[in-house]
C-alpha cells in the first residue's frame, strides 16, 4: 500500500512537470503559448537609466504585454463567430489599405514634380481666389520699440516715419539699441501676431491704431513704440497672394499627386488586362 502510494505521488509530480510548459531560452515571461523574450525589451530602457528605474520600466512593459495577451485570448474565446468574422474582414481590409497606400505614396513621391512656378501659382490664385478668404485681419506694418531716453531718439523717429530702404546701414547700426523691432512691412501678418509683438495694441484700440497709412507713437512705462501701418485686410476678404503662397503650393502639389494616383491606378489595371492577369467573367 505504501509502495503504491509512493508511485502515485511520483506519477503526479512527473505529470505536473510534464504538462507545465517549459521555459524557453532567453524568455522572460509567458502567457499561454506566447513568450516574451529578452530581445523584445533590449531597447526599452534608455541609456543612463538607474537599475531600479530600469526594472520598473521592464516590469511595467511585461505587465502590459501580459494584460494585452490575456485580453486577446479572452476575446477570441468569448466573441461569437460572426463578430470574429467581421473583425477578420476589417483586419484584412486594413492590411490591404496600409500596403497599397504605402506603395502608392512611394511611387508618387519618386514621380511627382515638386517645382511650382510663380506663373502657375498666380494662375491658380486668379482662377480660385474666391476660395481663399481670410480667417482674421491681416496687417502689413513696421514698428520699433525703444527707450525715450535714447540720445538719437529724434533722428530715429524721423527716419522711421519717413522710411527709406537706402537707410539700411543706419538701421543696422541702431538695431541693437531697440528692445524689439520689425522693419519689413512687405510681409502680411495675422492680427494675433500683432497683439503678441505689440502689447500696446489690443482689441479696444485696434481700430484706432491699425488703419492703412496710420502713424502712431505710444508711450508705455518708459518705452516708446513707433508704429506705421502700411495696409490692412479685414476678415472674410480675399487673402493676398503673397500671404497664401505656401498654402497654394501645397494645394497644387496635392492636386498633382491625386492626378498621378489616378493615372497609376489606371495604368496598372490596363497592364493587368493586357497581360491577362485581370479578367472579368460574364
PDB file of N, CA, C and O in Angstrom, residues 13 32 64 76 103 135 164 175 211 236 268 280:
ATOM      1  N   UNK A  13       3.812  14.110  -9.547  1.00  0.00           N
ATOM      2  CA  UNK A  13       4.899  15.091  -9.691  1.00  0.00           C
ATOM      3  C   UNK A  13       5.387  15.130 -11.120  1.00  0.00           C
ATOM      4  O   UNK A  13       5.581  16.190 -11.711  1.00  0.00           O
ATOM      5  N   UNK A  32       0.076  31.678 -21.881  1.00  0.00           N
ATOM      6  CA  UNK A  32      -0.358  30.589 -22.745  1.00  0.00           C
ATOM      7  C   UNK A  32       0.809  30.070 -23.554  1.00  0.00           C
ATOM      8  O   UNK A  32       1.836  29.665 -23.010  1.00  0.00           O
ATOM      9  N   UNK A  64       1.980  44.991 -19.034  1.00  0.00           N
ATOM     10  CA  UNK A  64       1.078  45.457 -20.093  1.00  0.00           C
ATOM     11  C   UNK A  64       0.997  44.449 -21.233  1.00  0.00           C
ATOM     12  O   UNK A  64      -0.066  44.226 -21.815  1.00  0.00           O
ATOM     13  N   UNK A  76     -10.947  36.094 -28.021  1.00  0.00           N
ATOM     14  CA  UNK A  76     -11.052  35.030 -29.017  1.00  0.00           C
ATOM     15  C   UNK A  76     -11.908  33.870 -28.520  1.00  0.00           C
ATOM     16  O   UNK A  76     -12.588  33.196 -29.295  1.00  0.00           O
ATOM     17  N   UNK A 103       2.601  51.847 -50.816  1.00  0.00           N
ATOM     18  CA  UNK A 103       3.189  51.612 -52.143  1.00  0.00           C
ATOM     19  C   UNK A 103       2.921  52.790 -53.076  1.00  0.00           C
ATOM     20  O   UNK A 103       3.830  53.291 -53.746  1.00  0.00           O
ATOM     21  N   UNK A 135      -9.287  84.323 -42.547  1.00  0.00           N
ATOM     22  CA  UNK A 135      -9.974  83.900 -41.320  1.00  0.00           C
ATOM     23  C   UNK A 135      -9.966  85.001 -40.256  1.00  0.00           C
ATOM     24  O   UNK A 135     -10.729  84.955 -39.298  1.00  0.00           O
ATOM     25  N   UNK A 164      13.155 104.922 -45.565  1.00  0.00           N
ATOM     26  CA  UNK A 164      13.812 104.787 -46.856  1.00  0.00           C
ATOM     27  C   UNK A 164      14.733 103.562 -46.799  1.00  0.00           C
ATOM     28  O   UNK A 164      15.561 103.451 -45.892  1.00  0.00           O
ATOM     29  N   UNK A 175      19.968  99.035 -34.537  1.00  0.00           N
ATOM     30  CA  UNK A 175      19.040  97.935 -34.225  1.00  0.00           C
ATOM     31  C   UNK A 175      19.310  97.324 -32.851  1.00  0.00           C
ATOM     32  O   UNK A 175      18.376  96.940 -32.136  1.00  0.00           O
ATOM     33  N   UNK A 211      -4.880 100.994 -38.959  1.00  0.00           N
ATOM     34  CA  UNK A 211      -5.549 101.510 -40.147  1.00  0.00           C
ATOM     35  C   UNK A 211      -4.501 101.785 -41.219  1.00  0.00           C
ATOM     36  O   UNK A 211      -3.391 102.229 -40.904  1.00  0.00           O
ATOM     37  N   UNK A 236     -12.651  87.722 -43.778  1.00  0.00           N
ATOM     38  CA  UNK A 236     -13.545  87.266 -44.855  1.00  0.00           C
ATOM     39  C   UNK A 236     -13.326  88.000 -46.179  1.00  0.00           C
ATOM     40  O   UNK A 236     -14.196  87.982 -47.052  1.00  0.00           O
ATOM     41  N   UNK A 268      -1.913  50.459 -64.081  1.00  0.00           N
ATOM     42  CA  UNK A 268      -1.677  49.130 -63.519  1.00  0.00           C
ATOM     43  C   UNK A 268      -2.832  48.188 -63.867  1.00  0.00           C
ATOM     44  O   UNK A 268      -2.632  46.987 -64.099  1.00  0.00           O
ATOM     45  N   UNK A 280     -12.630  39.748 -66.146  1.00  0.00           N
ATOM     46  CA  UNK A 280     -13.962  39.776 -65.565  1.00  0.00           C
ATOM     47  C   UNK A 280     -14.809  38.757 -66.313  1.00  0.00           C
ATOM     48  O   UNK A 280     -14.957  38.830 -67.544  1.00  0.00           O
TER      49      UNK A 280
END
